[in-house]
Tab-separated table of N, CA and C in Angstrom:
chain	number	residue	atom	x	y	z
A	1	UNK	N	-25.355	21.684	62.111
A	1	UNK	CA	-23.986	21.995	62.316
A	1	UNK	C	-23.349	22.400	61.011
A	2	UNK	N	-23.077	23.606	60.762
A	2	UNK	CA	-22.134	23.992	59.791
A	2	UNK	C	-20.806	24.543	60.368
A	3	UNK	N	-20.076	23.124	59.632
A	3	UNK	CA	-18.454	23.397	59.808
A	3	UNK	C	-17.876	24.676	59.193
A	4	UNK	N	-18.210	25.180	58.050
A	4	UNK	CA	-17.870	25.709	56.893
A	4	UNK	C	-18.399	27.129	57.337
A	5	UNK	N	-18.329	27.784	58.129
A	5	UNK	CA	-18.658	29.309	58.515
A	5	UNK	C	-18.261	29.974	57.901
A	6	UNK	N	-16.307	30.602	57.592
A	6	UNK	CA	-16.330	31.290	56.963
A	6	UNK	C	-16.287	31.196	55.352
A	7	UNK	N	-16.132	30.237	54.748
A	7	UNK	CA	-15.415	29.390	53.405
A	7	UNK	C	-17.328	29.926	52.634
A	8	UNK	N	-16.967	30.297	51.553
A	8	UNK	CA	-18.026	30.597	50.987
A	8	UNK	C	-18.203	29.072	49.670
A	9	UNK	N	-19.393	28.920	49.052
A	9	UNK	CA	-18.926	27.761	48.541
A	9	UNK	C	-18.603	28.098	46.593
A	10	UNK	N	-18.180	27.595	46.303
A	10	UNK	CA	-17.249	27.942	44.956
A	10	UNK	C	-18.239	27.566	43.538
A	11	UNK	N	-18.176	28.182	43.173
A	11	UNK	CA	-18.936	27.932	41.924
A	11	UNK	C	-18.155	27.441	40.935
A	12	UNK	N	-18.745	26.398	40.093
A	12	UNK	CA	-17.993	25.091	39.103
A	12	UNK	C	-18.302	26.549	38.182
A	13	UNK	N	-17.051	26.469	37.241
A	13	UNK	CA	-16.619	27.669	36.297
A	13	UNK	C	-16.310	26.495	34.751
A	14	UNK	N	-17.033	26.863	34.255
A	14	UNK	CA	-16.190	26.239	32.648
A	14	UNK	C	-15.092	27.376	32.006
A	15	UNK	N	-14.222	26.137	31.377
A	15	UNK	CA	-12.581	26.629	30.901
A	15	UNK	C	-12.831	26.373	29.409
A	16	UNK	N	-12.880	27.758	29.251
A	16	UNK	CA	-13.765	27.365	27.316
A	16	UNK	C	-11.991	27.689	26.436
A	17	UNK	N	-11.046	27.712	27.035
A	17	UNK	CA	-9.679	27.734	26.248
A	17	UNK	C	-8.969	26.405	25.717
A	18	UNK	N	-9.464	25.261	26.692
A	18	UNK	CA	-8.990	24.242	25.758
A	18	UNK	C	-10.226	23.457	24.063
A	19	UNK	N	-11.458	24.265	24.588
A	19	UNK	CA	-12.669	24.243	23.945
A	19	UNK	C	-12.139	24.545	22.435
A	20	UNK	N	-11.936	25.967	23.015
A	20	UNK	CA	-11.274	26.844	21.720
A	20	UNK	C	-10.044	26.230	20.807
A	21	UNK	N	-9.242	25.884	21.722
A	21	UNK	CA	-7.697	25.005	21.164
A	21	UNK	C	-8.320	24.102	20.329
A	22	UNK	N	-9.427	22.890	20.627
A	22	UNK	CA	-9.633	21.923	19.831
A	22	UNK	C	-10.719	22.327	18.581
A	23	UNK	N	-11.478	23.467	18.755
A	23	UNK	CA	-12.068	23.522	17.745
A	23	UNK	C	-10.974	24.095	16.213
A	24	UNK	N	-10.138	25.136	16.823
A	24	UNK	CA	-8.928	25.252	16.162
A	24	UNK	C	-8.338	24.516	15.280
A	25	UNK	N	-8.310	23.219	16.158
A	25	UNK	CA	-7.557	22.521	15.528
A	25	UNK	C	-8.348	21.803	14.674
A	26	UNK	N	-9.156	21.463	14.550
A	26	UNK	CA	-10.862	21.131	14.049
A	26	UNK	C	-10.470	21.514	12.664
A	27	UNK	N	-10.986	22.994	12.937
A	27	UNK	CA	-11.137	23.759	11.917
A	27	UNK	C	-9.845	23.760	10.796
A	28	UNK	N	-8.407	23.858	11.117
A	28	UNK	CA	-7.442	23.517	9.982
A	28	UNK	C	-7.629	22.341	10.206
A	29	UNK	N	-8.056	21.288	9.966
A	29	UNK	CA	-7.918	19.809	9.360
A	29	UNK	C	-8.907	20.361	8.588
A	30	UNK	N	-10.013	20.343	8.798
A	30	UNK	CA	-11.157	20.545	7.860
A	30	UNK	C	-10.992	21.116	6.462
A	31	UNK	N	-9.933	22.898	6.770
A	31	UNK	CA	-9.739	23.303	5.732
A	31	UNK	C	-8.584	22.550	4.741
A	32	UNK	N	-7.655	21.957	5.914
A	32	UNK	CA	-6.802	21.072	4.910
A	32	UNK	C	-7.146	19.765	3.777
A	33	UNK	N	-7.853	19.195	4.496
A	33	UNK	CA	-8.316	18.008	3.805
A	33	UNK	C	-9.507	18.568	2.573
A	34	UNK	N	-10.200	19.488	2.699
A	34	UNK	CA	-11.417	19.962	1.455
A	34	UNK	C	-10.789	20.236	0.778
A	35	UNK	N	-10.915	20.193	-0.500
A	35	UNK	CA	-10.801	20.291	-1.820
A	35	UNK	C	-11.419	20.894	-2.504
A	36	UNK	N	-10.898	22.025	-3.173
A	36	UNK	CA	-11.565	22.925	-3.964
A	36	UNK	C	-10.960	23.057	-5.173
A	37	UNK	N	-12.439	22.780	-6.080
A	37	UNK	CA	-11.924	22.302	-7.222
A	37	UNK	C	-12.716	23.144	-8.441
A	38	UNK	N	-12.687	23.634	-9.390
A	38	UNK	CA	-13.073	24.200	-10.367
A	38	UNK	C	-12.844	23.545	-11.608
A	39	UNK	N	-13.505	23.053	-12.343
A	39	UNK	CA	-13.565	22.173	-13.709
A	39	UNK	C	-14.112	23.570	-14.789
A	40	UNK	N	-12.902	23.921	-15.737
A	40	UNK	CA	-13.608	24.298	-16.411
A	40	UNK	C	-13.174	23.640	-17.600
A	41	UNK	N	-13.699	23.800	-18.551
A	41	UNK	CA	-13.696	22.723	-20.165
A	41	UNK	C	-13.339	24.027	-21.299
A	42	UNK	N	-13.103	23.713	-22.269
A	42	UNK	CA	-13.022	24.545	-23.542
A	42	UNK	C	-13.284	23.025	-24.387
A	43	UNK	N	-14.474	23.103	-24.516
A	43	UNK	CA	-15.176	22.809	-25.979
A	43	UNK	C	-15.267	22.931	-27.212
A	44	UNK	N	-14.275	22.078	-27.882
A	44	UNK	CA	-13.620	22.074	-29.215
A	44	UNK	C	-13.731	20.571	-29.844
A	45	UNK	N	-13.779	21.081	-31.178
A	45	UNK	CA	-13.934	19.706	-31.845
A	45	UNK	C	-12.769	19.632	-32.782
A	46	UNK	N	-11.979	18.246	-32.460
A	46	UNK	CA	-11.129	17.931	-32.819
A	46	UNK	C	-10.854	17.394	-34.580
A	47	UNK	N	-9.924	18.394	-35.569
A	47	UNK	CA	-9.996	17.241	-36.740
A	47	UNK	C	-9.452	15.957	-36.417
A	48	UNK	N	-9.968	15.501	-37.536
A	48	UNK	CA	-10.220	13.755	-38.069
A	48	UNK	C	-9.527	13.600	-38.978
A	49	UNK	N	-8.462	12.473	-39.216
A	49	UNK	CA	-7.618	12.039	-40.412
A	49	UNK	C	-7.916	10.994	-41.304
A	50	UNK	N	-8.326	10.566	-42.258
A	50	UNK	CA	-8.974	9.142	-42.848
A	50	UNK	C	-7.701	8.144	-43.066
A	51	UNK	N	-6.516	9.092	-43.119
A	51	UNK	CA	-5.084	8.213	-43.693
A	51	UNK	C	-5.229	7.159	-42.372
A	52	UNK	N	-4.359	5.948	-43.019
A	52	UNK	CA	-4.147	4.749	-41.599
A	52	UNK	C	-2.988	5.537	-41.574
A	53	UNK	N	-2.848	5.002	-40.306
A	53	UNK	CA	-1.676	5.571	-39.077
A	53	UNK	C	-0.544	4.890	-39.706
A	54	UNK	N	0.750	5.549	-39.684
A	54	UNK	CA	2.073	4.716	-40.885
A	54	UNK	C	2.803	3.926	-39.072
A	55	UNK	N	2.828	2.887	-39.463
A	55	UNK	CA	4.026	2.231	-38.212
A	55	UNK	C	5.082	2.869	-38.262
A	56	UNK	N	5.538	2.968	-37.540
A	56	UNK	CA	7.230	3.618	-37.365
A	56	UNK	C	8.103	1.879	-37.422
A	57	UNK	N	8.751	1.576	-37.601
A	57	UNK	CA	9.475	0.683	-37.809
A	57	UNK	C	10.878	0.977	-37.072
A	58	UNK	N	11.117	0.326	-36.563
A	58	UNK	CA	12.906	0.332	-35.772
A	58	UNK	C	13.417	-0.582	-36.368
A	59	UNK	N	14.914	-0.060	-36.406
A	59	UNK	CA	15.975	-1.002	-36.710
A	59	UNK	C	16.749	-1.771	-35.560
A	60	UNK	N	16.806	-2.759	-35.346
A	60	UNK	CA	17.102	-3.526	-34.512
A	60	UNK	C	18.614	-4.072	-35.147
A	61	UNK	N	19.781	-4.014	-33.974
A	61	UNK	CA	20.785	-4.729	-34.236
A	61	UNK	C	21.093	-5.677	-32.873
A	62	UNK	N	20.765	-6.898	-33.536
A	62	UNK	CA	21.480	-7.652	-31.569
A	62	UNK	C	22.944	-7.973	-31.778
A	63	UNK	N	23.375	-7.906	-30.734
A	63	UNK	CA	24.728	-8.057	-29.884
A	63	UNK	C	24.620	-9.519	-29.452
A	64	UNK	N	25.185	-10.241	-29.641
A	64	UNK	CA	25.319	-11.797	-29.008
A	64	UNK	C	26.573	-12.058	-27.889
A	65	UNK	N	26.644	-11.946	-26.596
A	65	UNK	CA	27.573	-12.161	-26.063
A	65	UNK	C	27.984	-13.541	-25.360
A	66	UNK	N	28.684	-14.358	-26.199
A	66	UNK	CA	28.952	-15.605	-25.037
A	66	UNK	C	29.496	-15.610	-24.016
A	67	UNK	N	29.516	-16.751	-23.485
A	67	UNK	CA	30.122	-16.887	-21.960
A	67	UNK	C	31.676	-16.835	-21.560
A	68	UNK	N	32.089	-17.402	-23.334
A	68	UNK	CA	33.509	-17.049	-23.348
A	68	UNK	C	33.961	-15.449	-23.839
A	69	UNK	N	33.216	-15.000	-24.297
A	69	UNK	CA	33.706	-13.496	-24.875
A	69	UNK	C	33.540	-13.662	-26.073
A	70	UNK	N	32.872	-13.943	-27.153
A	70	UNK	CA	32.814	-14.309	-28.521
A	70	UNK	C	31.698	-12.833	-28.827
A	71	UNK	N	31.759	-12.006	-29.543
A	71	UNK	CA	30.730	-11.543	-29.959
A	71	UNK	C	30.244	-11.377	-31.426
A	72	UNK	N	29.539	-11.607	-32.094
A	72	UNK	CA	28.155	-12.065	-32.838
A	72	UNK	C	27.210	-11.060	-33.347
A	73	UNK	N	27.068	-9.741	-34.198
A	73	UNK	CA	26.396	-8.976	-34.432
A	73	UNK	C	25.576	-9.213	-35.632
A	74	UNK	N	24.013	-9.342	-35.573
A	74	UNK	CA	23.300	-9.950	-36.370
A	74	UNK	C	23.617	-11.122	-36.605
A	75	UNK	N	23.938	-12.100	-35.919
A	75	UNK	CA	24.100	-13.873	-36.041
A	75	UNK	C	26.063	-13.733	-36.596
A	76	UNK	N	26.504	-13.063	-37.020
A	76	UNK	CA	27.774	-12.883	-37.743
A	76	UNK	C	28.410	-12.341	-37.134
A	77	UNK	N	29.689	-13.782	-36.640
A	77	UNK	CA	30.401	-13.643	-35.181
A	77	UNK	C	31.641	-12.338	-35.892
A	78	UNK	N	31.970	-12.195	-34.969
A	78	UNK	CA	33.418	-11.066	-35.359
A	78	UNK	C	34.440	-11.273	-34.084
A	79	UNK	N	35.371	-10.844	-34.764
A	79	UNK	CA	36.166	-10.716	-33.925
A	79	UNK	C	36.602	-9.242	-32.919
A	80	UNK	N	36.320	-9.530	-31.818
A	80	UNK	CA	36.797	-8.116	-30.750
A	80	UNK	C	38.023	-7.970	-30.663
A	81	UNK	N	38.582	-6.625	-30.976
A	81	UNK	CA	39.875	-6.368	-30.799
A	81	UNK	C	39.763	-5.258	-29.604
A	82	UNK	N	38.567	-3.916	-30.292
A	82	UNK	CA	38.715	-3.325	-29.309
A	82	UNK	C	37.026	-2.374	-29.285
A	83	UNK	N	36.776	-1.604	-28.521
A	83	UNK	CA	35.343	-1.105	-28.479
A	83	UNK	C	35.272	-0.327	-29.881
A	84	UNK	N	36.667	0.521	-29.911
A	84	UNK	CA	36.258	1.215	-31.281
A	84	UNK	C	35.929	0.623	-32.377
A	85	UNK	N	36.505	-0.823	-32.794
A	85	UNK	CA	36.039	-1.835	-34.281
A	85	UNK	C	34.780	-2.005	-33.753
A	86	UNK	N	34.609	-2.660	-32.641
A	86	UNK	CA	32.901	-2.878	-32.971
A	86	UNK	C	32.097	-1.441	-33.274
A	87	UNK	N	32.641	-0.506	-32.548
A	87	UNK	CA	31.484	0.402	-32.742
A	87	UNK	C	31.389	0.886	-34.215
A	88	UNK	N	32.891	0.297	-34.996
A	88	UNK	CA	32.653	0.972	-36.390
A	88	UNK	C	31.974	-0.195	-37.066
A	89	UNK	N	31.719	-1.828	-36.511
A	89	UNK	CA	30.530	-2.689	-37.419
A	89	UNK	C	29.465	-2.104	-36.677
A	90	UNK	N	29.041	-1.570	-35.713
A	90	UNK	CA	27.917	-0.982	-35.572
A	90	UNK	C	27.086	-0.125	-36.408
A	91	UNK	N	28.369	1.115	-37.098
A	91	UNK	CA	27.636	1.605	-37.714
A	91	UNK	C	27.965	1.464	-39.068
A	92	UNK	N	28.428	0.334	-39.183
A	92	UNK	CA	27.862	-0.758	-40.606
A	92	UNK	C	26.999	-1.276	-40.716
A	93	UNK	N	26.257	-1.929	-39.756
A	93	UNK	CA	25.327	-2.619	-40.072
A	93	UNK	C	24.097	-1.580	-39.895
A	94	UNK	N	24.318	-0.412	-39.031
A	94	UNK	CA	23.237	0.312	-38.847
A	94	UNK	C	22.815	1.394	-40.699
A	95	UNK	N	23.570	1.599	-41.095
A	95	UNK	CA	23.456	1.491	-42.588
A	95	UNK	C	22.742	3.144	-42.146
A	96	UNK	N	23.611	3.799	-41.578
A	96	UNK	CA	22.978	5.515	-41.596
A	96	UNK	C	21.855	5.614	-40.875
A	97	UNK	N	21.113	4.757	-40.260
A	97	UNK	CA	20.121	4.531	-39.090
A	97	UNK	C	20.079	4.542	-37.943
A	98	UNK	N	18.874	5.602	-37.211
A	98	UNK	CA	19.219	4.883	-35.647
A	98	UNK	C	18.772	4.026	-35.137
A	99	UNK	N	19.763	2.886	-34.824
A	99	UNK	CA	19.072	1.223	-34.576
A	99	UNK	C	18.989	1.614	-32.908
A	100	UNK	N	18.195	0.380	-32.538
A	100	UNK	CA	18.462	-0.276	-31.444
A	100	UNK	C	19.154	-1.304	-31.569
A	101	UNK	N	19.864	-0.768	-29.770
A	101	UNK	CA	20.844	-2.086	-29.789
A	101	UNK	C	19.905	-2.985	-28.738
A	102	UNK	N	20.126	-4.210	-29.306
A	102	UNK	CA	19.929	-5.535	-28.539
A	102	UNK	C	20.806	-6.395	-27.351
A	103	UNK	N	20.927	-6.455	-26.756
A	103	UNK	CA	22.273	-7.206	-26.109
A	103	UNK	C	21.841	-8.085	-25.864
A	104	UNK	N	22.226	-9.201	-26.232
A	104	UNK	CA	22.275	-11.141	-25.795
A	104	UNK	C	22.793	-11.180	-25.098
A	105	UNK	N	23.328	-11.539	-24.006
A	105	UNK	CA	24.074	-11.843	-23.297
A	105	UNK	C	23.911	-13.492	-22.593
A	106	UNK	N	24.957	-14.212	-22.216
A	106	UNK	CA	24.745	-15.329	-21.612
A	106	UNK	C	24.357	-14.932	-19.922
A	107	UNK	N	24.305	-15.620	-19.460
A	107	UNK	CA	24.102	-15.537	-17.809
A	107	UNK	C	25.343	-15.438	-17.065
A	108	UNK	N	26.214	-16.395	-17.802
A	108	UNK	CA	27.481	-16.735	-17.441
A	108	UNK	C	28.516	-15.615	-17.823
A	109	UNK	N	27.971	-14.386	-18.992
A	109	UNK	CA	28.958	-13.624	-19.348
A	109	UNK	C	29.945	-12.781	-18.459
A	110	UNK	N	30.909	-12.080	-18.621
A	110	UNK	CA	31.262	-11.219	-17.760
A	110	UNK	C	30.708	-9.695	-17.956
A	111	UNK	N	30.523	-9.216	-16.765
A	111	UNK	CA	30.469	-8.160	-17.038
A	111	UNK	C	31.152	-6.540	-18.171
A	112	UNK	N	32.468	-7.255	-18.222
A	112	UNK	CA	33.138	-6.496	-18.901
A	112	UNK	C	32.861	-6.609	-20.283
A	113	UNK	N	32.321	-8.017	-20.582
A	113	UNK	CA	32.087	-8.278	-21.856
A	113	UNK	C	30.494	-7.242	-22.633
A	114	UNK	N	29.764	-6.927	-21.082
A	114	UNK	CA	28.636	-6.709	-21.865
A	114	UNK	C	28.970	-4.530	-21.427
A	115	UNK	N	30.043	-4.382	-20.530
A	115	UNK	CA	30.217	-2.834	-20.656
A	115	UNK	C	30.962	-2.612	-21.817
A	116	UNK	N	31.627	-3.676	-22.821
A	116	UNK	CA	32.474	-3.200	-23.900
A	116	UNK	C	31.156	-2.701	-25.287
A	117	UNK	N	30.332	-3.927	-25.154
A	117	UNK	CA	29.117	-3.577	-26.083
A	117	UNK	C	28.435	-2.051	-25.607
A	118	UNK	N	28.339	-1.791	-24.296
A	118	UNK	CA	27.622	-0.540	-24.115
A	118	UNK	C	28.641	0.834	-24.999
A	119	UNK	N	30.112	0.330	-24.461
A	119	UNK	CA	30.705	1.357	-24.598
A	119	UNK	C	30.986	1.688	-26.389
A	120	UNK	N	30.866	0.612	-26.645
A	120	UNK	CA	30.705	0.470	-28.565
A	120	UNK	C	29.593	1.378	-28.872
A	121	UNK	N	28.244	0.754	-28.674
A	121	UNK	CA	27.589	1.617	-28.979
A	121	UNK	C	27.335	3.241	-28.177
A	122	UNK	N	27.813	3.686	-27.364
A	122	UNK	CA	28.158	5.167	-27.379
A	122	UNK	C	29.036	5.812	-28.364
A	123	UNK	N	30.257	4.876	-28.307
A	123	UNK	CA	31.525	5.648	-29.588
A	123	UNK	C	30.468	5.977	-30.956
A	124	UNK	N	29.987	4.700	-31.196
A	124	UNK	CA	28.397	4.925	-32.187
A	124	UNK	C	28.030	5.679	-32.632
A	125	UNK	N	27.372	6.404	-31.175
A	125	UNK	CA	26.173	7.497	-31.717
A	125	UNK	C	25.140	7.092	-31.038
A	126	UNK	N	24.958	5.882	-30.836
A	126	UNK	CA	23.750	5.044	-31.023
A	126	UNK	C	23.123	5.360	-29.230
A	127	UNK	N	22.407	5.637	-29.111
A	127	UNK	CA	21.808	6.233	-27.577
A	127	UNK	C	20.989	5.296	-26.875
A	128	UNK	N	20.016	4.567	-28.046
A	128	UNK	CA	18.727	3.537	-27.400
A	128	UNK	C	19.441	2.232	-27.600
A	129	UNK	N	19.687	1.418	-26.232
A	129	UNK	CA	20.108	0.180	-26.052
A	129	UNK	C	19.151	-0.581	-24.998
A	130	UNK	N	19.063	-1.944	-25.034
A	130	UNK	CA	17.900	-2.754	-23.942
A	130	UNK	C	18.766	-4.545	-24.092
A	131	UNK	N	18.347	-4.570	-23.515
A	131	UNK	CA	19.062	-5.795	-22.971
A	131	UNK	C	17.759	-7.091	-23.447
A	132	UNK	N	18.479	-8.000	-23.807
A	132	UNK	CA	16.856	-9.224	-24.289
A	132	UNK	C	17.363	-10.680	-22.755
A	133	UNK	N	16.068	-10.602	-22.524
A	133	UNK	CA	16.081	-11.568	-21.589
A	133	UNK	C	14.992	-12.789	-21.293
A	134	UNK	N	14.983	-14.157	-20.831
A	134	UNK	CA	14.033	-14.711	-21.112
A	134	UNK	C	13.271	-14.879	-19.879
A	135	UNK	N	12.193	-15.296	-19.854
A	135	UNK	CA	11.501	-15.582	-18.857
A	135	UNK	C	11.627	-16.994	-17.910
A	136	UNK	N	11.939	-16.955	-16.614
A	136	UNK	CA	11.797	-18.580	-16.408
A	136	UNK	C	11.076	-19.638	-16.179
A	137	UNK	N	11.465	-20.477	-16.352
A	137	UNK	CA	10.440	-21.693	-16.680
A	137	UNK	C	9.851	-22.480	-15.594
């Protein structure tokens, strides 16, 4: 008994377009991720100096700021009137040098106390400033 008289029967067909899509996509990862690389060198011989290497030496000035507002440049308290006096013991003590500034500060200080030291040493000149802090225990 064949039901199927007129119906012819269908042949299984492969769909090579999603084939294609993934090799595609294959293929740019592949090229993305490789690395192409070319090393080339220039081969030279470097001079040699016998002198020792000279240290550079910095001048260091610290800033001491207490908790009350007292400030202290090189251990030798002064009195703050305004950013411009300190910045002119700044560049007293910096003696025609460019120091670093140090800033002490308490924990307890105010903030304003330690933007007046920043702003001193800008009127300055003085560009390289760092803050000293301790480690805890």
């Amino acid at each position: 008994m064949n039901f199927r008289r007129g119906r012819q029967r269908e042949e299984p067909e492969i769909n090579f377009i999603p084939l294609i899509d993934l090799m595609l996509v294959i293929l740019i990862f592949l090229m993305a991720t490789t690395t192409y690389s070319k090393f080339s060198e220039l081969k030279i011989n470097l001079p040699t100096a016998a002198a020792d290497k000279q240290e550079a030496k910095t001048v260091e000035i610290e800033v001491a700021v207490s908790s009350s507002g007292g400030y202290a440049v090189n251990g030798q308290r002064i009195n703050f009137t305004d950013a411009a006096a300190l910045a002119a013991e700044l560049r007293r003590v910096a003696n025609g040098q460019e120091p670093v500034i140090v800033v002490n500060a308490d924990s307890n200080t105010s903030h304003q106390s330690v933007i007046n030291v920043m702003e001193a040493a800008r009127l300055a000149g003085f560009g390289r400033l760092t803050f000293a802090t301790q480690t805890p225990q």
